[in-house]
CSV table of C-alpha atoms in Angstrom, one decimal:
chain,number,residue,atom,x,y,z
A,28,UNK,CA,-44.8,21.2,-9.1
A,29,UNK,CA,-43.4,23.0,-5.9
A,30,UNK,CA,-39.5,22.5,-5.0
A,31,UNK,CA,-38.8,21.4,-1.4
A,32,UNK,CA,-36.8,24.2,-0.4
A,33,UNK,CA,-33.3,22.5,1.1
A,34,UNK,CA,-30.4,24.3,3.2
A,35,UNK,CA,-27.0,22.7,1.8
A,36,UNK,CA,-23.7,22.6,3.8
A,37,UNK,CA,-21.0,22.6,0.8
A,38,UNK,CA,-17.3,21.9,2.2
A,39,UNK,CA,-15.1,22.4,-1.0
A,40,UNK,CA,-12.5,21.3,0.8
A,41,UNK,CA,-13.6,17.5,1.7
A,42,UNK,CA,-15.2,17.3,-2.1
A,43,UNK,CA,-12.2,14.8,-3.4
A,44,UNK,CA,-10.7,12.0,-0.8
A,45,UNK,CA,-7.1,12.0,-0.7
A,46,UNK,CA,-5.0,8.8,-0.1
A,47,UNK,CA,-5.0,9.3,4.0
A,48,UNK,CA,-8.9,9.1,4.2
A,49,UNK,CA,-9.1,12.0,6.1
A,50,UNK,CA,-11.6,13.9,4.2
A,51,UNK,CA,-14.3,11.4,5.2
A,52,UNK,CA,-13.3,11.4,8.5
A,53,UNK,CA,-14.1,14.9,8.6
A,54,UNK,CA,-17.2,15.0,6.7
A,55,UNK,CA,-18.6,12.7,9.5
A,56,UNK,CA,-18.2,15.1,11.7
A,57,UNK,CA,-19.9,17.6,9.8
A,58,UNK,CA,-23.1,15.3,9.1
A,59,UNK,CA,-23.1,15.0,12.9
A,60,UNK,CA,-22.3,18.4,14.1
A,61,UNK,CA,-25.1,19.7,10.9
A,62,UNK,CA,-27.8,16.6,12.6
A,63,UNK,CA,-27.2,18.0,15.7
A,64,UNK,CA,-28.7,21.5,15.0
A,65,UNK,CA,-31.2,19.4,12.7
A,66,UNK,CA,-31.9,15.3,13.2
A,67,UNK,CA,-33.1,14.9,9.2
A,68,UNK,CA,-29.4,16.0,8.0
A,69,UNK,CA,-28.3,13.7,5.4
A,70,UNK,CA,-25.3,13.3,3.2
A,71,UNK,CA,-25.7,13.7,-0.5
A,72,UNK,CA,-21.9,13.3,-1.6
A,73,UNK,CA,-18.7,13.2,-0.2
A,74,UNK,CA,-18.5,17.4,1.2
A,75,UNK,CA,-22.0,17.9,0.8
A,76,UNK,CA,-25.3,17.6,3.0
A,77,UNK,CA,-28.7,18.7,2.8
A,78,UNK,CA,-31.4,19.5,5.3
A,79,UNK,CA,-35.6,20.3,4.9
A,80,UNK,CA,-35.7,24.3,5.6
A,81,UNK,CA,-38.9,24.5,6.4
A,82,UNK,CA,-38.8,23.2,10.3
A,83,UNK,CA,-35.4,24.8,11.1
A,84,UNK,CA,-36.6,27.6,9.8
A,85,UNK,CA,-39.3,27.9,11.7
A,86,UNK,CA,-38.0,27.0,14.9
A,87,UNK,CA,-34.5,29.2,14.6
A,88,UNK,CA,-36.7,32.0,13.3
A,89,UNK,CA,-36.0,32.2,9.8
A,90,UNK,CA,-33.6,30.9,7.3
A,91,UNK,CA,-30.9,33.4,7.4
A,92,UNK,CA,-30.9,32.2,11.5
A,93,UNK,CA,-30.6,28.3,10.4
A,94,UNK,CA,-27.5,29.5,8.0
A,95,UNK,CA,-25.9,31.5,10.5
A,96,UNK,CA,-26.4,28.9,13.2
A,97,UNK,CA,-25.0,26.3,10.8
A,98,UNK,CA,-22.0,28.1,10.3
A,99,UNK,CA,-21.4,28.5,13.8
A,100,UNK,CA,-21.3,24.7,14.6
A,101,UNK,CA,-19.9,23.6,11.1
A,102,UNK,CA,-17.1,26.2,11.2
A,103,UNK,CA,-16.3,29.2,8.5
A,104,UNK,CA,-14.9,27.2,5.8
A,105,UNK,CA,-17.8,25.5,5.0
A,106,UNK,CA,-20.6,27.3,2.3
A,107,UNK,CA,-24.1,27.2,3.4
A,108,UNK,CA,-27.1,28.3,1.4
A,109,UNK,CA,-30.9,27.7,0.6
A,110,UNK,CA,-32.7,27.3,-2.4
A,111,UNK,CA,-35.7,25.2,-3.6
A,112,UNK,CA,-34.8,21.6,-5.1
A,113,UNK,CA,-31.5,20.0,-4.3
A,114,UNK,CA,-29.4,21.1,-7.8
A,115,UNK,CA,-30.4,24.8,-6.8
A,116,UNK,CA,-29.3,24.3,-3.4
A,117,UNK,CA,-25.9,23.4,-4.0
A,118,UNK,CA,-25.4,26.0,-6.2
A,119,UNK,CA,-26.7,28.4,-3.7
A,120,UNK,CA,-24.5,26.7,-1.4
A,121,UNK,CA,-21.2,27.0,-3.1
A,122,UNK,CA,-22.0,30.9,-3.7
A,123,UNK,CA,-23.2,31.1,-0.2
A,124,UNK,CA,-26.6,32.7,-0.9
A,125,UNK,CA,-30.3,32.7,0.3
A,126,UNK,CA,-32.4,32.3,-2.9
A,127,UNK,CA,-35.9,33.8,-2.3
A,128,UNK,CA,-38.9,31.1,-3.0
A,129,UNK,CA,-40.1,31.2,-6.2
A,130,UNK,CA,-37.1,32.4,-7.9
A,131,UNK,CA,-35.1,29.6,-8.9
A,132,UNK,CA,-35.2,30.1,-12.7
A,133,UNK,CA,-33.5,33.3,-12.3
A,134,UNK,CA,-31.0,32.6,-9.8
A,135,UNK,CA,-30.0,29.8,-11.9
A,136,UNK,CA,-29.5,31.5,-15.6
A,137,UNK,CA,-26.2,33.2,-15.6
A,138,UNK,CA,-24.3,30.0,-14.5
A,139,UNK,CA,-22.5,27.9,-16.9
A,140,UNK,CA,-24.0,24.8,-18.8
A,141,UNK,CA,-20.9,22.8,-17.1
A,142,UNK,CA,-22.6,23.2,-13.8
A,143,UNK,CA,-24.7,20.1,-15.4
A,144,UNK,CA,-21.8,18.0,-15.1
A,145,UNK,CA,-22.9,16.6,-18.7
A,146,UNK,CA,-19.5,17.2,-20.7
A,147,UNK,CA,-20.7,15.9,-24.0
A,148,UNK,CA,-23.9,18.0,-23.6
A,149,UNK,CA,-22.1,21.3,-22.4
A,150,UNK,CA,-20.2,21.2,-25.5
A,151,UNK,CA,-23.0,20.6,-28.2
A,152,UNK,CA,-24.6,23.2,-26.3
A,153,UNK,CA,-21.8,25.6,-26.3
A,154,UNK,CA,-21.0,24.8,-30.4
A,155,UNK,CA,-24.7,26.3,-30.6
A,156,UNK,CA,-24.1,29.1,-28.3
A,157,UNK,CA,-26.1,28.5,-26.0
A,158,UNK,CA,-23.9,28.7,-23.0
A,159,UNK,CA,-25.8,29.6,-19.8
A,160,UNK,CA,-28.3,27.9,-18.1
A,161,UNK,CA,-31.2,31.0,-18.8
A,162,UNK,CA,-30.1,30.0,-22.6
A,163,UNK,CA,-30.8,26.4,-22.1
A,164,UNK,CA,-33.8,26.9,-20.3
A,165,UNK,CA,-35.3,29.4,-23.3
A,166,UNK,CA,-34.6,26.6,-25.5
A,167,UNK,CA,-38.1,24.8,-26.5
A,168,UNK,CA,-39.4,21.9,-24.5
A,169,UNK,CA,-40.5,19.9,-27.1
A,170,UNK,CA,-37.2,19.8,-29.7
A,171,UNK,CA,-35.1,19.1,-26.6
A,172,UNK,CA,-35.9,15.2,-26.1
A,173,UNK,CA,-35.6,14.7,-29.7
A,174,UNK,CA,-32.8,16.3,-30.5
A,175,UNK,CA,-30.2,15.6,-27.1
A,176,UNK,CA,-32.3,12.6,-25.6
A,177,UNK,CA,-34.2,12.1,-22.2
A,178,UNK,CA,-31.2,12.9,-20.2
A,179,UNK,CA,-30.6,16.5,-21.6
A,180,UNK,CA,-34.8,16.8,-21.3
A,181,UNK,CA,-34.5,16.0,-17.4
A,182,UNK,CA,-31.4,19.0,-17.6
A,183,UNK,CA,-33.7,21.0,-19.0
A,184,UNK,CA,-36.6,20.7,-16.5
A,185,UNK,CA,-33.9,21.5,-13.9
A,186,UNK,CA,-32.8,24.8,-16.2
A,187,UNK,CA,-36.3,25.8,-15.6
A,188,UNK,CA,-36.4,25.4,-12.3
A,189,UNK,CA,-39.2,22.4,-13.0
A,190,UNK,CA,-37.4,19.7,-11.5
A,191,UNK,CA,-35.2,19.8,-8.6
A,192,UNK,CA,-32.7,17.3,-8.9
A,193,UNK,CA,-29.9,15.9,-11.7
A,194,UNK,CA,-29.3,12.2,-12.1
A,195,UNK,CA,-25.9,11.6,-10.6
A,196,UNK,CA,-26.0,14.3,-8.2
A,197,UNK,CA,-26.2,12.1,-5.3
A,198,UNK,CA,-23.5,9.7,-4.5
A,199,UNK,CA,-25.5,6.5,-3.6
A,200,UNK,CA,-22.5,4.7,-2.1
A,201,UNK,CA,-22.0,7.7,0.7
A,202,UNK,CA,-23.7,6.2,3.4
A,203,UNK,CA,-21.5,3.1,3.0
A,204,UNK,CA,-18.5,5.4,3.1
A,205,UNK,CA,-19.5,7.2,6.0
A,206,UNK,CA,-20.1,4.0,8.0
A,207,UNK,CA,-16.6,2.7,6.8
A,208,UNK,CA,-15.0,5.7,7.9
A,209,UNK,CA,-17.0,5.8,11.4
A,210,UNK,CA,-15.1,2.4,11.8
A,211,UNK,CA,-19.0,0.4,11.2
A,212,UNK,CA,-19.5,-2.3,9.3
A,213,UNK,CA,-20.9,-1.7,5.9
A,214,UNK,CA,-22.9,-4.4,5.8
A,215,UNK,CA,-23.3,-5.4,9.5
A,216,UNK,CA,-23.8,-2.4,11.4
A,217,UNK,CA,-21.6,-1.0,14.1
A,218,UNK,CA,-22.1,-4.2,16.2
A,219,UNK,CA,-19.8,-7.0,16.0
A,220,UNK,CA,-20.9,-10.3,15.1
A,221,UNK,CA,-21.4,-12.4,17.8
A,222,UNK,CA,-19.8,-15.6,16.0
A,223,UNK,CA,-15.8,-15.9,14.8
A,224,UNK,CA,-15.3,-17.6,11.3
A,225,UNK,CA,-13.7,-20.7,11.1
A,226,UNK,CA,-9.5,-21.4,10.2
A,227,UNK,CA,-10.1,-20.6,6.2
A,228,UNK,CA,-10.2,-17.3,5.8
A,229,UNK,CA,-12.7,-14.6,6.0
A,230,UNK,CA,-13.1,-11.5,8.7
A,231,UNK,CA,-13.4,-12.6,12.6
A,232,UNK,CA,-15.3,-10.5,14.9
A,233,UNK,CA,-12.3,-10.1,17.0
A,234,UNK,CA,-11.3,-8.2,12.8
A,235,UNK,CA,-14.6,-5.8,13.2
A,236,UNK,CA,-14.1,-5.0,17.1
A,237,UNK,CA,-10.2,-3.5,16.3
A,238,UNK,CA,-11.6,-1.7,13.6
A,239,UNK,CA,-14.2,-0.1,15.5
A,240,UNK,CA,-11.7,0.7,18.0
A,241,UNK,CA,-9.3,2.1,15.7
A,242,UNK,CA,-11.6,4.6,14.3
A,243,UNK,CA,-12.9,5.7,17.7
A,244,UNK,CA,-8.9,6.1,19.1
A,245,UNK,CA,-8.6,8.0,15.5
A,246,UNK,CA,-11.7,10.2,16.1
A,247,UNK,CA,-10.7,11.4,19.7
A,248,UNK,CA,-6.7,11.7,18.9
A,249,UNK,CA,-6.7,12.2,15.6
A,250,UNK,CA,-5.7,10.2,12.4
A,251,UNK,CA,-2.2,9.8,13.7
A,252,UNK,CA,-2.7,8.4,16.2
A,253,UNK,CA,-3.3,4.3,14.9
A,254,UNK,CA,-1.0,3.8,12.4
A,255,UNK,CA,0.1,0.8,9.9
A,256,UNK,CA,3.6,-0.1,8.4
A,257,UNK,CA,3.5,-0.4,4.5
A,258,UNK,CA,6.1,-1.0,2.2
A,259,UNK,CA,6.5,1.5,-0.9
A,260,UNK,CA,8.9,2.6,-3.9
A,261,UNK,CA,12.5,3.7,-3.2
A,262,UNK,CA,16.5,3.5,-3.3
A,263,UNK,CA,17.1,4.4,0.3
A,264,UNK,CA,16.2,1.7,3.0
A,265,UNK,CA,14.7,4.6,5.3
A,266,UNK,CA,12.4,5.9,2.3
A,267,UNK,CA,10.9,1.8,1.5
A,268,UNK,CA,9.3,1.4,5.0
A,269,UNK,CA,7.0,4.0,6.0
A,270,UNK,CA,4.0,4.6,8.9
A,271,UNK,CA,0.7,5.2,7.5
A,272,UNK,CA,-2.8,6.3,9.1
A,273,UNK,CA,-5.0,3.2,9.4
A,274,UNK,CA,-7.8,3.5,7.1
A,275,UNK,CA,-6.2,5.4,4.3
A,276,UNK,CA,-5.5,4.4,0.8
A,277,UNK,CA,-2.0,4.0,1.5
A,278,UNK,CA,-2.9,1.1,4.0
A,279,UNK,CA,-5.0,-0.6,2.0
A,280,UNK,CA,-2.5,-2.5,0.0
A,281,UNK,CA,1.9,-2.6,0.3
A,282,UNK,CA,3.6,-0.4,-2.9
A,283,UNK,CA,6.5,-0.8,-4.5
A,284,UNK,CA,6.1,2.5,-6.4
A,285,UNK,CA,6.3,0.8,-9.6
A,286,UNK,CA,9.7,2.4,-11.0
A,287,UNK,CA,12.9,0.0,-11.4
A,288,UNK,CA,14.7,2.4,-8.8
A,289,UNK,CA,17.7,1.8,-10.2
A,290,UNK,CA,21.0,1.4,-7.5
A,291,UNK,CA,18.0,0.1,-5.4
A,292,UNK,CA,19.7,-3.0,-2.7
A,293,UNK,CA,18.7,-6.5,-3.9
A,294,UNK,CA,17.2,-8.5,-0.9
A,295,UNK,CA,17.3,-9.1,1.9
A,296,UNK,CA,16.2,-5.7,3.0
A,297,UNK,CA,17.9,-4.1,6.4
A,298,UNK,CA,16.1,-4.9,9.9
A,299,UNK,CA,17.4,-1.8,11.4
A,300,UNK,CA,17.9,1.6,9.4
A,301,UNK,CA,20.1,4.0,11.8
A,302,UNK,CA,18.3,7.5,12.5
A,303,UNK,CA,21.4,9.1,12.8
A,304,UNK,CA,23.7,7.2,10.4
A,305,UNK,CA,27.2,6.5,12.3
A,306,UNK,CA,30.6,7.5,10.7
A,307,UNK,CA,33.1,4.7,9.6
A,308,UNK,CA,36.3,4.1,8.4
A,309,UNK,CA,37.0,1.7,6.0
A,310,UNK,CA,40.7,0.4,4.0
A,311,UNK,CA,41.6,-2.0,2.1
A,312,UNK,CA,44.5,-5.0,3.0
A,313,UNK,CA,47.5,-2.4,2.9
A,314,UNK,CA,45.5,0.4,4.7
A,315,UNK,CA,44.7,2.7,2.3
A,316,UNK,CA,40.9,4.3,2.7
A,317,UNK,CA,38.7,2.5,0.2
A,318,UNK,CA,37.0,4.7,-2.2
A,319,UNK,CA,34.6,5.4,-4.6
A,320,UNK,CA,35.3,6.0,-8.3
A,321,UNK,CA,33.4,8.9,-10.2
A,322,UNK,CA,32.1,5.5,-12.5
A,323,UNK,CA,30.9,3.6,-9.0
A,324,UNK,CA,33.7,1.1,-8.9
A,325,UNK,CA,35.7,0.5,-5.7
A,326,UNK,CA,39.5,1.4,-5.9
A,327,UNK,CA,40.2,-2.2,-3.9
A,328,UNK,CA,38.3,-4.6,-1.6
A,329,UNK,CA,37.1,-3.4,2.1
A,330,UNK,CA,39.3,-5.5,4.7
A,331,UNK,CA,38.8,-3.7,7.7
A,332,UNK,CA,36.0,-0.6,9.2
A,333,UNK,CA,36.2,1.2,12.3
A,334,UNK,CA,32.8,2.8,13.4
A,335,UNK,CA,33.4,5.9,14.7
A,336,UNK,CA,36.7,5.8,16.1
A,337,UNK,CA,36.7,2.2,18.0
A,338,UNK,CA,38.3,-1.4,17.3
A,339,UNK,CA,39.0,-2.2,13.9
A,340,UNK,CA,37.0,-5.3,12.5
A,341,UNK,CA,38.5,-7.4,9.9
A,342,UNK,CA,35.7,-7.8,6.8
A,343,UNK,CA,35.3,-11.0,6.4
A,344,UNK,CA,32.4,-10.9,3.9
A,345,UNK,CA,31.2,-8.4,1.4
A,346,UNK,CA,29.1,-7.0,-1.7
A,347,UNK,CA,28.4,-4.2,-3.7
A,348,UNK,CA,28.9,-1.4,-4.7
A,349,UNK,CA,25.2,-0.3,-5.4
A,350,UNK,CA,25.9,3.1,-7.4
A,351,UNK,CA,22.9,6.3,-7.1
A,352,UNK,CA,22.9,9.2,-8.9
A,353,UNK,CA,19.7,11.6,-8.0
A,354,UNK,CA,19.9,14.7,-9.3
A,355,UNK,CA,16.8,16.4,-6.4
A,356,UNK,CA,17.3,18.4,-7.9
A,357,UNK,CA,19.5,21.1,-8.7
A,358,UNK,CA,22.1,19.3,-6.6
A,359,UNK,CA,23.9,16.0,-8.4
A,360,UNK,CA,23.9,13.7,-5.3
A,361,UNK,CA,26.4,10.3,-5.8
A,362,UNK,CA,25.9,7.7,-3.1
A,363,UNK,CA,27.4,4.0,-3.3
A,364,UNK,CA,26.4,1.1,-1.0
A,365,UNK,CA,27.9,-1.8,0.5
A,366,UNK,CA,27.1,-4.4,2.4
A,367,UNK,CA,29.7,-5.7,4.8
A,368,UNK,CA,30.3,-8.6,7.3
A,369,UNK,CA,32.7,-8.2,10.4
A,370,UNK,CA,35.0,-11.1,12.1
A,371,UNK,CA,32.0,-10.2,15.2
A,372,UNK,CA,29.0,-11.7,13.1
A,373,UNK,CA,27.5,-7.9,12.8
A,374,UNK,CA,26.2,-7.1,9.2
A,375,UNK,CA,26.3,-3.3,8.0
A,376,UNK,CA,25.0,-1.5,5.3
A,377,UNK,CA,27.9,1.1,4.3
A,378,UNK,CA,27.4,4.1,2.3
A,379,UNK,CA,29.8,6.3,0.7
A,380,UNK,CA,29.0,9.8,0.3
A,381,UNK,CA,31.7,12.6,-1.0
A,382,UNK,CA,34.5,10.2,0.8
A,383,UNK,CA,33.1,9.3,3.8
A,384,UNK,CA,31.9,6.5,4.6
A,385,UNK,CA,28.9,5.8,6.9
A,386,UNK,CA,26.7,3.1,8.6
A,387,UNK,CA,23.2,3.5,7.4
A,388,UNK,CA,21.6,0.6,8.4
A,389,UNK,CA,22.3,-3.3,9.9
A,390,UNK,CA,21.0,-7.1,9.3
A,391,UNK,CA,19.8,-9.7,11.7
């Protein structure tokens, strides 16, 4: 049976998505810039797409043309290379090679038995010594589907360059992320509905429509530029509330980082944290500077704080001390918190750092 012969675009570097999405962003930009140069691209799995080499070829004038080309409007980092049947392809792809017609058998042979992406196969195989692909495929047809199963037989027809294509090698969900990450429905298409569900729950159309126009803003500025508020793990009040590129894993769901964080603030959390955290001064009833014990105790009760330099406010409310030790982490860092009410209604979060005090942050 003849192998269609495939060009692959391999981009090792979108292969895994990372919690801010980005990496399918960018592989939709590949698909398109590869569909542009040749409309029957397709994606095969996240970082990878294939195209027929026959046609290019012939219209560019040869396949080392349609590679070359391919690099030019995909960009260096990505791999291109041809080979006949998909499994070959990819192979040729991440080596960056041409594999002449015909010749797929020995192009294949020296590389690994893991390159199946059958673990539990690989190793029986490798127990027997049979390690390389040119071993496997010298092995006898017949014995193979008896002795490893049908899978391992299908492997094999691959080894010999028999049967282009692996189970498993295409990701059948990619289309689906691609459309998700072009900001299209799924299921829909990139069309809005035309209708708005009623008051108990589900997605409005007026849902789909910012979506679509988040991913376009994203695509033409970049993925920074719509982003989300999320809450996450933490002791400090600036490191619990952070911005996060719409569409990522991060905005998917809120995280509390799922650590106790001890010396973390009870609620209710601060409604402003300071940028620049403002230097205070704070005593006790006879006017001695309140302090911080080695052990996180206070040496008496805050009466009175002066933010840098102005009128002194009598405390008429307080609690704490919230004791931190971090140790990032060479350094032994002690912090204490403390929240404090003035006579003028204003709440403050205090913290006390190597015996000054400071204003981190302040509550509604």
């Amino acid at each position: 049976m003849e192998l269609e012969r495939l060009v692959v675009v391999w981009c090792p570097e979108l292969q895994q998505e990372g919690d801010r999405g980005e990496e399918a962003r960018r592989f939709v930009q590949v698909v398109a810039r590869t569909g542009e140069l040749c409309p029957w691209a397709h994606p095969i799995r996240l970082g990878v797409c294939a195209l027929p080499a026959r046609g290019p070829a012939r219209f560019f004038g040869g396949e080392e043309m349609v590679v070359s080309r391919l690099v030019e409007v995909v960009g260096e980092d990505a791999h291109v290379g041809v080979a006949d049947g998909l499994f070959a392809a990819v192979l040729a792809a991440r080596a960056r090679l041409i594999v002449p017609a015909g010749e797929v058998r020995q192009f294949l042979a020296p590389w690994s038995v893991a390159t199946l992406a059958r673990p539990e196969l690989a190793v029986t195989l490798q127990r027997l010594g049979v390690t390389t692909l040119g071993q496997f495929a010298a092995l006898p047809s017949p014995h193979i589907s008896d002795r490893f199963g049908a899978d391992a037989a299908a492997a094999h027809l691959v080894a010999r360059g028999e049967s282009g294509e692996l189970v498993g090698l295409r990701d059948r969900s990619i289309e689906r992320r691609l459309r998700v990450a072009r900001g299209e429905d799924p299921d829909l298409g990139s069309t809005p509905p035309p209708y708005q569900p009623g008051f108990f729950g589900g997605a409005s159309a007026a849902d789909t429509r910012a979506a679509l126009s988040f991913a376009r803003v994203q695509d033409r500025l970049g993925i920074e530029a719509v982003l989300l508020g999320r809450i996450r793990g933490g002791r400090d009040p600036a490191e619990q509330a952070a911005l996060v590129p719409w569409g990522s894993r991060e905005a998917g769901a809120a995280r509390t980082g799922g650590a106790p964080w001890p010396g973390r603030l009870p609620a209710p959390s601060p409604t402003a944290v300071l940028r620049m955290p403002r230097r205070v001064e704070v005593v006790d009833a006879a006017g001695l500077a309140l302090e911080v014990s080695g052990r996180g105790l206070l040496n008496g009760e805050p009466a009175r704080l002066s933010v840098e330099g102005g009128p002194w406010q009598a405390v008429t409310a307080w609690a704490g001390p919230w004791p931190v030790t971090e140790r990032w982490w060479a350094v032994r860092r002690r912090r204490a918190r403390v929240q404090a009410v003035t006579a003028d209604g204003v709440a403050r979060l205090l913290c006390a750092e190597r015996a000054q005090w400071w204003v981190e942050a302040l509550y509604d």
